[in-house]
PDB file of C-alpha atoms in Angstrom:
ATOM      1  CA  UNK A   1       0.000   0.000   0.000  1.00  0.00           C
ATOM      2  CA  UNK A   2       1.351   3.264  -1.124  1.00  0.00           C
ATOM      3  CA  UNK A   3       1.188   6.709   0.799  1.00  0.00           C
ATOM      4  CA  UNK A   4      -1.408   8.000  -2.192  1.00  0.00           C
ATOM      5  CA  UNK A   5      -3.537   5.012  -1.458  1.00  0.00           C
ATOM      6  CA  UNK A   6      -3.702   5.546   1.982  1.00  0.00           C
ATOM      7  CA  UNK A   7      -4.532   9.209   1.421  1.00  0.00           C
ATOM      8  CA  UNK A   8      -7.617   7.841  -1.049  1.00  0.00           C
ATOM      9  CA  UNK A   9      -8.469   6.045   1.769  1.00  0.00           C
ATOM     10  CA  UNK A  10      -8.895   8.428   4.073  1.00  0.00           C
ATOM     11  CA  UNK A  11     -10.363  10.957   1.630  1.00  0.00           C
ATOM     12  CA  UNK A  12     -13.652   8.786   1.200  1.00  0.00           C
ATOM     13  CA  UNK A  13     -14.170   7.703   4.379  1.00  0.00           C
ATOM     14  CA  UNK A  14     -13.906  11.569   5.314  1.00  0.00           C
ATOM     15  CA  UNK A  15     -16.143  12.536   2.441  1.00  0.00           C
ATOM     16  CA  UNK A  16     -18.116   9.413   1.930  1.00  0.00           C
ATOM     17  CA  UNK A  17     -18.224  10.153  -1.666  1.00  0.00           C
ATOM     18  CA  UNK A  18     -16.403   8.897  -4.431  1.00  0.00           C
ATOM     19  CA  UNK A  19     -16.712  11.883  -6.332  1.00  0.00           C
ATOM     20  CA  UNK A  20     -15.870  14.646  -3.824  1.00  0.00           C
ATOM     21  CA  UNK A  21     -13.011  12.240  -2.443  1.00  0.00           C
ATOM     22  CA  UNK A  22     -11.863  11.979  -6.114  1.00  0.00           C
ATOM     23  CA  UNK A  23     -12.124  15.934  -6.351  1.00  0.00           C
ATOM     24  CA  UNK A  24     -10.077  15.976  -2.722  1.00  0.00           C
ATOM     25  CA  UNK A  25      -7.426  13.845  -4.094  1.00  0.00           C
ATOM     26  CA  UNK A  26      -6.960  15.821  -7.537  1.00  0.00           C
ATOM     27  CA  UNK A  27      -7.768  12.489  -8.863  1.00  0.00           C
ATOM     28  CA  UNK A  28     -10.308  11.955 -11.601  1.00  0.00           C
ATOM     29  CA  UNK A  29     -13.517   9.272 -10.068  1.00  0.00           C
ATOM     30  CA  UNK A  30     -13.047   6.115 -12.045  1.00  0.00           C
ATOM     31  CA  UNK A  31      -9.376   6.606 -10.744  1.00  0.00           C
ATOM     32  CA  UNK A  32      -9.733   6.145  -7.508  1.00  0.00           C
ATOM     33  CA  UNK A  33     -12.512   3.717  -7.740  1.00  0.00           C
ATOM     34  CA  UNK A  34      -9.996   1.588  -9.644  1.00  0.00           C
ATOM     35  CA  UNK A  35      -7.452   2.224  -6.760  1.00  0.00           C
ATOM     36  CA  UNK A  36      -9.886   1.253  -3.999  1.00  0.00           C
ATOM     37  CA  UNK A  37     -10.861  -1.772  -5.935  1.00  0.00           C
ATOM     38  CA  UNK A  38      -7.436  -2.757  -6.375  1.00  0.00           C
ATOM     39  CA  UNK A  39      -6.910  -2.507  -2.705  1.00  0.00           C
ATOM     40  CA  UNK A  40      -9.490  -4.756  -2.181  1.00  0.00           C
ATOM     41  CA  UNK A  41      -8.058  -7.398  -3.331  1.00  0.00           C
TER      42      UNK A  41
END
């Protein structure tokens, strides 16, 4: 786990919203729902 995914982490659970977490993150959405996903794993 990387410090960025950590940080995506922490944005959604804060925001609980992909899209203002992706926004948050400078991050486009299907970005960091890819990332999550991937964590997931």
């Amino acid at each position: 786990m990387t410090l960025n995914e950590l940080r995506y982490i922490v944005a959604v659970a804060q925001e609980r919203n992909f899209r203002r977490a992706a926004e948050k993150s400078f991050i486009s959405q299907p970005a960091l729902s890819l990332a999550i996903q991937k964590l997931e794993e």
